[in-house]
Amino acid sequence: MAPSKTKHASQACIIPGGFTVLSLQYSPDSAARHSVLVKEHKVRAEKTSQRPLDKTLFAINIPPYCSELIVKELFSQFGPVKSVELRDKPGSSEHTGPKLSKYFTPAQKQGFKVGYVVFDNASSIAAAKSHPHDVPLVVSTEQQPVKTGIQKWVDQYREALIQPDKLQKVVDSFLQGYDKRKEEEAERKKKEAEEQQEDEEGWVKVTRGSRGIKARPHSEMANQRALHKETRKRKRKELVNFYTWQHRNTQKEHIAELRKKFEEDKQRIALLRAQRKFRPY
């Protein structure tokens, strides 16, 4: 029987762990390929708007020459990309404090990274996971070339040179934002202190909650005041008869004290009787 001449459609390569293998090719004429592993981001504990569970693709083994802009262009063929985040290792997207300028941001480690690709549509996740393994994603094209080698190092050196006027603008902008945040924090604390201020009779103003329920407003100052009051109450209170031997010793001391008072009363009564006795001579 002659073999069939029909060509089988290439399918996606899925490995244990639920990862789909995507092939990267640096240029169209490059013979070497690199494998990037992707799967849908499903961390239930992380419920943030930056990484929606149904629109975020988690990728590992991203090569060092791929920046966030390059990764965004590569995955744009599966659908519109909203944002791309590259990290040294997986972790939460929580960020506290203001975003620092590039002049004060520590240099990132040069190595393979993990990425979070957020699409506009949930259907893009399925399109990326069903991409054939033998169809590589080309990184550097004629329309969008990617620099490597000496040219990349020269550009990085030029970008590392800091212009004094630009740096001064960044510093001034950061200090203005810092002063504004400090003023807002002081105003917030002052407002909370006024709300929690007790009058001469010990009454505290009660505000109405978001659902129309009257409740005492919870604030950091109120919590500290309550903790200080509880600490003082705990210091004044003594633990009496906490253990069995303490209770037994207390009873013995109480009985001994009663016996001592009884003997003293007997002596006092005997003395009173002797003083009241009639003596004619």
PDB file of C-alpha atoms in Angstrom:
ATOM      1  CA  MET A   1       0.000   0.000   0.000  1.00  0.00           C
ATOM      2  CA  ALA A   2       1.476   3.317  -1.097  1.00  0.00           C
ATOM      3  CA  PRO A   3       2.049   5.897   1.632  1.00  0.00           C
ATOM      4  CA  SER A   4      -0.327   8.816   1.763  1.00  0.00           C
ATOM      5  CA  LYS A   5       0.951  12.009   0.193  1.00  0.00           C
ATOM      6  CA  THR A   6      -1.249  14.256   2.330  1.00  0.00           C
ATOM      7  CA  LYS A   7       0.722  16.492   4.659  1.00  0.00           C
ATOM      8  CA  HIS A   8      -0.277  16.356   8.320  1.00  0.00           C
ATOM      9  CA  ALA A   9      -0.960  19.747   9.884  1.00  0.00           C
ATOM     10  CA  SER A  10       1.674  20.713  12.427  1.00  0.00           C
ATOM     11  CA  GLN A  11       0.467  20.811  16.016  1.00  0.00           C
ATOM     12  CA  ALA A  12       1.541  22.543  19.180  1.00  0.00           C
ATOM     13  CA  CYS A  13       4.114  20.821  21.389  1.00  0.00           C
ATOM     14  CA  ILE A  14       2.907  20.473  24.990  1.00  0.00           C
ATOM     15  CA  ILE A  15       5.267  19.207  27.672  1.00  0.00           C
ATOM     16  CA  PRO A  16       4.557  18.061  31.266  1.00  0.00           C
ATOM     17  CA  GLY A  17       3.530  20.952  33.466  1.00  0.00           C
ATOM     18  CA  GLY A  18       1.079  22.362  30.949  1.00  0.00           C
ATOM     19  CA  PHE A  19       3.699  24.382  29.071  1.00  0.00           C
ATOM     20  CA  THR A  20       3.519  24.891  25.314  1.00  0.00           C
ATOM     21  CA  VAL A  21       6.838  25.088  23.463  1.00  0.00           C
ATOM     22  CA  LEU A  22       7.272  28.064  21.116  1.00  0.00           C
ATOM     23  CA  SER A  23      10.320  28.280  18.861  1.00  0.00           C
ATOM     24  CA  LEU A  24      12.271  31.525  18.530  1.00  0.00           C
ATOM     25  CA  GLN A  25      14.535  32.304  15.614  1.00  0.00           C
ATOM     26  CA  TYR A  26      16.787  35.351  15.775  1.00  0.00           C
ATOM     27  CA  SER A  27      16.679  36.129  12.048  1.00  0.00           C
ATOM     28  CA  PRO A  28      15.032  34.518   9.011  1.00  0.00           C
ATOM     29  CA  ASP A  29      18.382  33.092   7.815  1.00  0.00           C
ATOM     30  CA  SER A  30      19.445  31.843  11.270  1.00  0.00           C
ATOM     31  CA  ALA A  31      19.800  28.066  11.631  1.00  0.00           C
ATOM     32  CA  ALA A  32      19.656  27.959  15.438  1.00  0.00           C
ATOM     33  CA  ARG A  33      16.383  28.074  17.325  1.00  0.00           C
ATOM     34  CA  HIS A  34      15.485  28.777  20.910  1.00  0.00           C
ATOM     35  CA  SER A  35      12.551  27.336  22.860  1.00  0.00           C
ATOM     36  CA  VAL A  36      10.288  29.493  25.020  1.00  0.00           C
ATOM     37  CA  LEU A  37       7.761  27.790  27.306  1.00  0.00           C
ATOM     38  CA  VAL A  38       4.365  29.424  27.793  1.00  0.00           C
ATOM     39  CA  LYS A  39       1.146  28.621  29.627  1.00  0.00           C
ATOM     40  CA  GLU A  40      -1.869  30.440  30.948  1.00  0.00           C
ATOM     41  CA  HIS A  41      -1.301  32.405  34.152  1.00  0.00           C
ATOM     42  CA  LYS A  42      -3.538  30.816  36.825  1.00  0.00           C
ATOM     43  CA  VAL A  43      -2.429  32.016  40.248  1.00  0.00           C
ATOM     44  CA  ARG A  44      -5.654  32.307  42.239  1.00  0.00           C
ATOM     45  CA  ALA A  45      -3.979  33.984  45.182  1.00  0.00           C
ATOM     46  CA  GLU A  46      -2.938  36.891  42.966  1.00  0.00           C
ATOM     47  CA  LYS A  47      -6.053  38.869  42.122  1.00  0.00           C
ATOM     48  CA  THR A  48      -4.776  42.077  40.547  1.00  0.00           C
ATOM     49  CA  SER A  49      -5.941  44.143  37.613  1.00  0.00           C
ATOM     50  CA  GLN A  50      -2.412  44.161  36.188  1.00  0.00           C
ATOM     51  CA  ARG A  51      -2.504  40.400  35.521  1.00  0.00           C
ATOM     52  CA  PRO A  52      -6.058  39.240  34.807  1.00  0.00           C
ATOM     53  CA  LEU A  53      -6.284  35.464  35.083  1.00  0.00           C
ATOM     54  CA  ASP A  54      -8.087  34.931  31.773  1.00  0.00           C
ATOM     55  CA  LYS A  55      -5.887  37.257  29.675  1.00  0.00           C
ATOM     56  CA  THR A  56      -2.351  36.725  31.003  1.00  0.00           C
ATOM     57  CA  LEU A  57       0.221  34.401  29.443  1.00  0.00           C
ATOM     58  CA  PHE A  58       3.154  33.239  31.567  1.00  0.00           C
ATOM     59  CA  ALA A  59       6.413  32.638  29.670  1.00  0.00           C
ATOM     60  CA  ILE A  60       9.780  31.314  30.841  1.00  0.00           C
ATOM     61  CA  ASN A  61      13.222  30.888  29.264  1.00  0.00           C
ATOM     62  CA  ILE A  62      13.068  34.252  27.482  1.00  0.00           C
ATOM     63  CA  PRO A  63      16.553  35.014  26.045  1.00  0.00           C
ATOM     64  CA  PRO A  64      18.498  38.099  27.197  1.00  0.00           C
ATOM     65  CA  TYR A  65      18.320  39.854  23.805  1.00  0.00           C
ATOM     66  CA  CYS A  66      14.519  40.041  24.025  1.00  0.00           C
ATOM     67  CA  SER A  67      13.318  43.238  25.689  1.00  0.00           C
ATOM     68  CA  GLU A  68       9.754  44.003  26.695  1.00  0.00           C
ATOM     69  CA  LEU A  69       9.187  45.797  23.400  1.00  0.00           C
ATOM     70  CA  ILE A  70      10.496  42.813  21.417  1.00  0.00           C
ATOM     71  CA  VAL A  71       8.359  40.353  23.388  1.00  0.00           C
ATOM     72  CA  LYS A  72       5.329  42.551  22.773  1.00  0.00           C
ATOM     73  CA  GLU A  73       5.984  42.536  19.024  1.00  0.00           C
ATOM     74  CA  LEU A  74       6.495  38.755  18.976  1.00  0.00           C
ATOM     75  CA  PHE A  75       3.226  37.966  20.730  1.00  0.00           C
ATOM     76  CA  SER A  76       1.234  40.631  18.893  1.00  0.00           C
ATOM     77  CA  GLN A  77       0.612  38.159  16.080  1.00  0.00           C
ATOM     78  CA  PHE A  78      -1.701  36.246  18.451  1.00  0.00           C
ATOM     79  CA  GLY A  79      -3.710  39.360  19.310  1.00  0.00           C
ATOM     80  CA  PRO A  80      -3.401  42.892  20.710  1.00  0.00           C
ATOM     81  CA  VAL A  81      -1.005  42.978  23.664  1.00  0.00           C
ATOM     82  CA  LYS A  82      -1.873  45.283  26.529  1.00  0.00           C
ATOM     83  CA  SER A  83       1.351  45.048  28.528  1.00  0.00           C
ATOM     84  CA  VAL A  84       4.509  42.964  28.991  1.00  0.00           C
ATOM     85  CA  GLU A  85       6.439  42.497  32.227  1.00  0.00           C
ATOM     86  CA  LEU A  86       9.841  40.802  32.371  1.00  0.00           C
ATOM     87  CA  ARG A  87      11.310  39.641  35.688  1.00  0.00           C
ATOM     88  CA  ASP A  88      14.302  37.661  36.910  1.00  0.00           C
ATOM     89  CA  LYS A  89      12.003  35.149  38.630  1.00  0.00           C
ATOM     90  CA  PRO A  90       8.256  34.621  39.086  1.00  0.00           C
ATOM     91  CA  GLY A  91       6.614  36.762  41.708  1.00  0.00           C
ATOM     92  CA  SER A  92       3.779  39.049  42.641  1.00  0.00           C
ATOM     93  CA  SER A  93       3.099  42.240  40.724  1.00  0.00           C
ATOM     94  CA  GLU A  94       2.567  44.294  43.873  1.00  0.00           C
ATOM     95  CA  HIS A  95       4.587  47.496  43.837  1.00  0.00           C
ATOM     96  CA  THR A  96       4.831  49.839  46.812  1.00  0.00           C
ATOM     97  CA  GLY A  97       6.043  53.399  46.574  1.00  0.00           C
ATOM     98  CA  PRO A  98       6.564  55.692  43.618  1.00  0.00           C
ATOM     99  CA  LYS A  99       8.060  54.427  40.402  1.00  0.00           C
ATOM    100  CA  LEU A 100      11.731  55.349  40.203  1.00  0.00           C
ATOM    101  CA  SER A 101      13.364  56.875  37.169  1.00  0.00           C
ATOM    102  CA  LYS A 102      15.754  54.900  35.004  1.00  0.00           C
ATOM    103  CA  TYR A 103      18.627  56.892  36.540  1.00  0.00           C
ATOM    104  CA  PHE A 104      17.925  55.395  39.985  1.00  0.00           C
ATOM    105  CA  THR A 105      16.714  51.947  38.968  1.00  0.00           C
ATOM    106  CA  PRO A 106      19.282  49.182  39.621  1.00  0.00           C
ATOM    107  CA  ALA A 107      20.665  47.514  36.524  1.00  0.00           C
ATOM    108  CA  GLN A 108      18.869  44.319  35.625  1.00  0.00           C
ATOM    109  CA  LYS A 109      20.698  41.022  35.552  1.00  0.00           C
ATOM    110  CA  GLN A 110      21.708  39.814  32.127  1.00  0.00           C
ATOM    111  CA  GLY A 111      20.239  36.366  31.728  1.00  0.00           C
ATOM    112  CA  PHE A 112      17.160  34.389  30.841  1.00  0.00           C
ATOM    113  CA  LYS A 113      13.966  35.854  32.245  1.00  0.00           C
ATOM    114  CA  VAL A 114      10.327  35.068  32.875  1.00  0.00           C
ATOM    115  CA  GLY A 115       7.566  37.206  31.442  1.00  0.00           C
ATOM    116  CA  TYR A 116       3.899  38.037  31.867  1.00  0.00           C
ATOM    117  CA  VAL A 117       2.138  38.948  28.617  1.00  0.00           C
ATOM    118  CA  VAL A 118      -1.286  40.529  29.098  1.00  0.00           C
ATOM    119  CA  PHE A 119      -3.595  40.454  26.046  1.00  0.00           C
ATOM    120  CA  ASP A 120      -6.679  42.534  25.358  1.00  0.00           C
ATOM    121  CA  ASN A 121      -8.732  39.459  24.478  1.00  0.00           C
ATOM    122  CA  ALA A 122      -8.901  36.057  26.170  1.00  0.00           C
ATOM    123  CA  SER A 123      -8.898  34.292  22.784  1.00  0.00           C
ATOM    124  CA  SER A 124      -5.259  35.309  22.262  1.00  0.00           C
ATOM    125  CA  ILE A 125      -4.210  32.854  24.999  1.00  0.00           C
ATOM    126  CA  ALA A 126      -5.638  29.911  23.050  1.00  0.00           C
ATOM    127  CA  ALA A 127      -4.037  31.189  19.831  1.00  0.00           C
ATOM    128  CA  ALA A 128      -0.600  31.328  21.450  1.00  0.00           C
ATOM    129  CA  LYS A 129      -0.970  27.872  23.036  1.00  0.00           C
ATOM    130  CA  SER A 130      -2.040  26.313  19.718  1.00  0.00           C
ATOM    131  CA  HIS A 131       0.825  27.795  17.697  1.00  0.00           C
ATOM    132  CA  PRO A 132       2.737  25.060  15.783  1.00  0.00           C
ATOM    133  CA  HIS A 133       6.100  24.160  17.218  1.00  0.00           C
ATOM    134  CA  ASP A 134       7.869  23.995  13.832  1.00  0.00           C
ATOM    135  CA  VAL A 135       6.820  27.545  12.879  1.00  0.00           C
ATOM    136  CA  PRO A 136       9.333  29.812  14.643  1.00  0.00           C
ATOM    137  CA  LEU A 137       8.770  33.358  15.801  1.00  0.00           C
ATOM    138  CA  VAL A 138      11.344  35.615  14.140  1.00  0.00           C
ATOM    139  CA  VAL A 139      12.893  38.151  16.494  1.00  0.00           C
ATOM    140  CA  SER A 140      14.884  40.421  14.157  1.00  0.00           C
ATOM    141  CA  THR A 141      13.396  41.432  10.806  1.00  0.00           C
ATOM    142  CA  GLU A 142      14.194  44.061   8.217  1.00  0.00           C
ATOM    143  CA  GLN A 143      11.330  46.227   9.409  1.00  0.00           C
ATOM    144  CA  GLN A 144      12.302  45.904  13.085  1.00  0.00           C
ATOM    145  CA  PRO A 145      15.969  44.917  13.458  1.00  0.00           C
ATOM    146  CA  VAL A 146      17.310  43.918  16.871  1.00  0.00           C
ATOM    147  CA  LYS A 147      20.805  45.073  17.738  1.00  0.00           C
ATOM    148  CA  THR A 148      23.329  42.673  19.241  1.00  0.00           C
ATOM    149  CA  GLY A 149      27.071  42.504  19.765  1.00  0.00           C
ATOM    150  CA  ILE A 150      29.254  45.606  19.529  1.00  0.00           C
ATOM    151  CA  GLN A 151      26.472  47.865  18.277  1.00  0.00           C
ATOM    152  CA  LYS A 152      24.289  46.958  21.247  1.00  0.00           C
ATOM    153  CA  TRP A 153      27.102  47.654  23.706  1.00  0.00           C
ATOM    154  CA  VAL A 154      27.805  51.026  22.092  1.00  0.00           C
ATOM    155  CA  ASP A 155      24.148  52.024  22.391  1.00  0.00           C
ATOM    156  CA  GLN A 156      24.026  50.881  26.012  1.00  0.00           C
ATOM    157  CA  TYR A 157      27.130  52.942  26.787  1.00  0.00           C
ATOM    158  CA  ARG A 158      25.616  56.040  25.195  1.00  0.00           C
ATOM    159  CA  GLU A 159      22.381  55.577  27.139  1.00  0.00           C
ATOM    160  CA  ALA A 160      24.374  55.189  30.371  1.00  0.00           C
ATOM    161  CA  LEU A 161      25.798  58.712  30.019  1.00  0.00           C
ATOM    162  CA  ILE A 162      23.673  61.066  32.134  1.00  0.00           C
ATOM    163  CA  GLN A 163      23.006  64.633  31.069  1.00  0.00           C
ATOM    164  CA  PRO A 164      23.070  66.979  34.096  1.00  0.00           C
ATOM    165  CA  ASP A 165      20.064  69.042  32.984  1.00  0.00           C
ATOM    166  CA  LYS A 166      17.886  65.939  32.433  1.00  0.00           C
ATOM    167  CA  LEU A 167      18.968  64.470  35.758  1.00  0.00           C
ATOM    168  CA  GLN A 168      18.135  67.732  37.545  1.00  0.00           C
ATOM    169  CA  LYS A 169      14.629  67.709  36.060  1.00  0.00           C
ATOM    170  CA  VAL A 170      14.073  64.137  37.231  1.00  0.00           C
ATOM    171  CA  VAL A 171      15.316  64.967  40.753  1.00  0.00           C
ATOM    172  CA  ASP A 172      13.126  68.078  40.986  1.00  0.00           C
ATOM    173  CA  SER A 173      10.088  66.160  39.813  1.00  0.00           C
ATOM    174  CA  PHE A 174      10.689  63.384  42.358  1.00  0.00           C
ATOM    175  CA  LEU A 175      11.149  65.860  45.232  1.00  0.00           C
ATOM    176  CA  GLN A 176       7.946  67.680  44.309  1.00  0.00           C
ATOM    177  CA  GLY A 177       6.053  64.407  44.316  1.00  0.00           C
ATOM    178  CA  TYR A 178       7.641  63.450  47.639  1.00  0.00           C
ATOM    179  CA  ASP A 179       6.630  66.761  49.262  1.00  0.00           C
ATOM    180  CA  LYS A 180       3.099  66.379  47.921  1.00  0.00           C
ATOM    181  CA  ARG A 181       2.782  62.851  49.324  1.00  0.00           C
ATOM    182  CA  LYS A 182       4.071  64.041  52.709  1.00  0.00           C
ATOM    183  CA  GLU A 183       1.521  66.849  52.813  1.00  0.00           C
ATOM    184  CA  GLU A 184      -1.306  64.469  51.915  1.00  0.00           C
ATOM    185  CA  GLU A 185      -0.167  62.025  54.600  1.00  0.00           C
ATOM    186  CA  ALA A 186      -0.012  64.782  57.226  1.00  0.00           C
ATOM    187  CA  GLU A 187      -3.457  66.051  56.226  1.00  0.00           C
ATOM    188  CA  ARG A 188      -4.880  62.537  56.439  1.00  0.00           C
ATOM    189  CA  LYS A 189      -3.433  61.960  59.908  1.00  0.00           C
ATOM    190  CA  LYS A 190      -4.711  65.337  61.078  1.00  0.00           C
ATOM    191  CA  LYS A 191      -8.194  64.548  59.813  1.00  0.00           C
ATOM    192  CA  GLU A 192      -8.169  61.149  61.521  1.00  0.00           C
ATOM    193  CA  ALA A 193      -6.986  62.739  64.770  1.00  0.00           C
ATOM    194  CA  GLU A 194      -9.864  65.230  64.642  1.00  0.00           C
ATOM    195  CA  GLU A 195     -12.360  62.448  64.016  1.00  0.00           C
ATOM    196  CA  GLN A 196     -10.993  60.361  66.880  1.00  0.00           C
ATOM    197  CA  GLN A 197     -10.668  63.285  69.300  1.00  0.00           C
ATOM    198  CA  GLU A 198     -12.536  62.683  72.561  1.00  0.00           C
ATOM    199  CA  ASP A 199     -14.368  65.510  74.277  1.00  0.00           C
ATOM    200  CA  GLU A 200     -14.165  66.371  77.988  1.00  0.00           C
ATOM    201  CA  GLU A 201     -16.727  63.714  78.915  1.00  0.00           C
ATOM    202  CA  GLY A 202     -14.971  60.965  76.926  1.00  0.00           C
ATOM    203  CA  TRP A 203     -17.338  60.884  73.941  1.00  0.00           C
ATOM    204  CA  VAL A 204     -16.004  60.104  70.449  1.00  0.00           C
ATOM    205  CA  LYS A 205     -17.581  61.222  67.200  1.00  0.00           C
ATOM    206  CA  VAL A 206     -19.127  58.272  65.331  1.00  0.00           C
ATOM    207  CA  THR A 207     -19.330  58.373  61.531  1.00  0.00           C
ATOM    208  CA  ARG A 208     -21.598  56.450  59.220  1.00  0.00           C
ATOM    209  CA  GLY A 209     -20.032  53.586  57.238  1.00  0.00           C
ATOM    210  CA  SER A 210     -20.249  52.941  53.541  1.00  0.00           C
ATOM    211  CA  ARG A 211     -23.336  50.744  53.952  1.00  0.00           C
ATOM    212  CA  GLY A 212     -25.179  53.104  56.243  1.00  0.00           C
ATOM    213  CA  ILE A 213     -24.110  51.347  59.462  1.00  0.00           C
ATOM    214  CA  LYS A 214     -22.941  53.551  62.299  1.00  0.00           C
ATOM    215  CA  ALA A 215     -19.530  52.507  63.473  1.00  0.00           C
ATOM    216  CA  ARG A 216     -16.471  54.010  65.010  1.00  0.00           C
ATOM    217  CA  PRO A 217     -13.942  54.868  62.276  1.00  0.00           C
ATOM    218  CA  HIS A 218     -10.924  52.586  62.276  1.00  0.00           C
ATOM    219  CA  SER A 219      -7.618  54.352  61.824  1.00  0.00           C
ATOM    220  CA  GLU A 220      -4.025  53.861  62.764  1.00  0.00           C
ATOM    221  CA  MET A 221      -4.232  56.433  65.547  1.00  0.00           C
ATOM    222  CA  ALA A 222      -7.355  54.821  66.994  1.00  0.00           C
ATOM    223  CA  ASN A 223      -5.714  51.401  66.940  1.00  0.00           C
ATOM    224  CA  GLN A 224      -2.634  52.741  68.708  1.00  0.00           C
ATOM    225  CA  ARG A 225      -4.780  54.426  71.357  1.00  0.00           C
ATOM    226  CA  ALA A 226      -6.742  51.240  71.972  1.00  0.00           C
ATOM    227  CA  LEU A 227      -3.524  49.205  72.180  1.00  0.00           C
ATOM    228  CA  HIS A 228      -1.993  51.658  74.667  1.00  0.00           C
ATOM    229  CA  LYS A 229      -5.133  51.543  76.824  1.00  0.00           C
ATOM    230  CA  GLU A 230      -5.151  47.760  76.804  1.00  0.00           C
ATOM    231  CA  THR A 231      -1.455  47.677  77.767  1.00  0.00           C
ATOM    232  CA  ARG A 232      -2.039  49.945  80.760  1.00  0.00           C
ATOM    233  CA  LYS A 233      -5.016  47.851  81.863  1.00  0.00           C
ATOM    234  CA  ARG A 234      -2.921  44.699  81.612  1.00  0.00           C
ATOM    235  CA  LYS A 235      -0.160  46.236  83.736  1.00  0.00           C
ATOM    236  CA  ARG A 236      -2.607  47.262  86.461  1.00  0.00           C
ATOM    237  CA  LYS A 237      -4.231  43.865  86.577  1.00  0.00           C
ATOM    238  CA  GLU A 238      -2.401  41.231  88.602  1.00  0.00           C
ATOM    239  CA  LEU A 239      -2.697  37.531  88.155  1.00  0.00           C
ATOM    240  CA  VAL A 240      -3.862  36.240  91.538  1.00  0.00           C
ATOM    241  CA  ASN A 241      -4.008  32.495  92.302  1.00  0.00           C
ATOM    242  CA  PHE A 242      -3.092  31.546  88.785  1.00  0.00           C
ATOM    243  CA  TYR A 243      -1.378  28.316  89.860  1.00  0.00           C
ATOM    244  CA  THR A 244      -2.525  25.697  92.429  1.00  0.00           C
ATOM    245  CA  TRP A 245       0.475  26.207  94.676  1.00  0.00           C
ATOM    246  CA  GLN A 246      -0.198  29.962  94.711  1.00  0.00           C
ATOM    247  CA  HIS A 247      -3.766  29.330  95.801  1.00  0.00           C
ATOM    248  CA  ARG A 248      -2.589  26.924  98.559  1.00  0.00           C
ATOM    249  CA  ASN A 249       0.031  29.358  99.870  1.00  0.00           C
ATOM    250  CA  THR A 250      -2.516  32.174  99.884  1.00  0.00           C
ATOM    251  CA  GLN A 251      -4.891  30.087 101.976  1.00  0.00           C
ATOM    252  CA  LYS A 252      -2.138  29.216 104.442  1.00  0.00           C
ATOM    253  CA  GLU A 253      -1.126  32.856 104.774  1.00  0.00           C
ATOM    254  CA  HIS A 254      -4.754  33.870 105.300  1.00  0.00           C
ATOM    255  CA  ILE A 255      -5.273  31.237 108.058  1.00  0.00           C
ATOM    256  CA  ALA A 256      -2.058  32.268 109.802  1.00  0.00           C
ATOM    257  CA  GLU A 257      -3.155  35.917 109.670  1.00  0.00           C
ATOM    258  CA  LEU A 258      -6.554  35.006 111.191  1.00  0.00           C
ATOM    259  CA  ARG A 259      -4.869  33.033 114.029  1.00  0.00           C
ATOM    260  CA  LYS A 260      -2.557  35.924 114.755  1.00  0.00           C
ATOM    261  CA  LYS A 261      -5.473  38.350 114.959  1.00  0.00           C
ATOM    262  CA  PHE A 262      -7.391  35.900 117.191  1.00  0.00           C
ATOM    263  CA  GLU A 263      -4.502  35.703 119.702  1.00  0.00           C
ATOM    264  CA  GLU A 264      -4.142  39.474 119.695  1.00  0.00           C
ATOM    265  CA  ASP A 265      -7.866  39.868 120.354  1.00  0.00           C
ATOM    266  CA  LYS A 266      -7.702  37.367 123.248  1.00  0.00           C
ATOM    267  CA  GLN A 267      -4.854  39.299 124.855  1.00  0.00           C
ATOM    268  CA  ARG A 268      -6.702  42.583 124.376  1.00  0.00           C
ATOM    269  CA  ILE A 269      -9.898  41.188 125.976  1.00  0.00           C
ATOM    270  CA  ALA A 270      -7.953  39.764 128.926  1.00  0.00           C
ATOM    271  CA  LEU A 271      -6.327  43.146 129.481  1.00  0.00           C
ATOM    272  CA  LEU A 272      -9.690  44.924 129.403  1.00  0.00           C
ATOM    273  CA  ARG A 273     -11.150  42.488 131.931  1.00  0.00           C
ATOM    274  CA  ALA A 274      -8.213  42.984 134.288  1.00  0.00           C
ATOM    275  CA  GLN A 275      -8.594  46.743 134.103  1.00  0.00           C
ATOM    276  CA  ARG A 276     -12.344  46.593 134.889  1.00  0.00           C
ATOM    277  CA  LYS A 277     -11.888  44.396 138.060  1.00  0.00           C
ATOM    278  CA  PHE A 278     -12.968  46.164 141.316  1.00  0.00           C
ATOM    279  CA  ARG A 279     -10.158  46.720 143.851  1.00  0.00           C
ATOM    280  CA  PRO A 280     -11.269  48.377 147.190  1.00  0.00           C
ATOM    281  CA  TYR A 281      -7.691  48.762 148.510  1.00  0.00           C
TER     282      TYR A 281
END
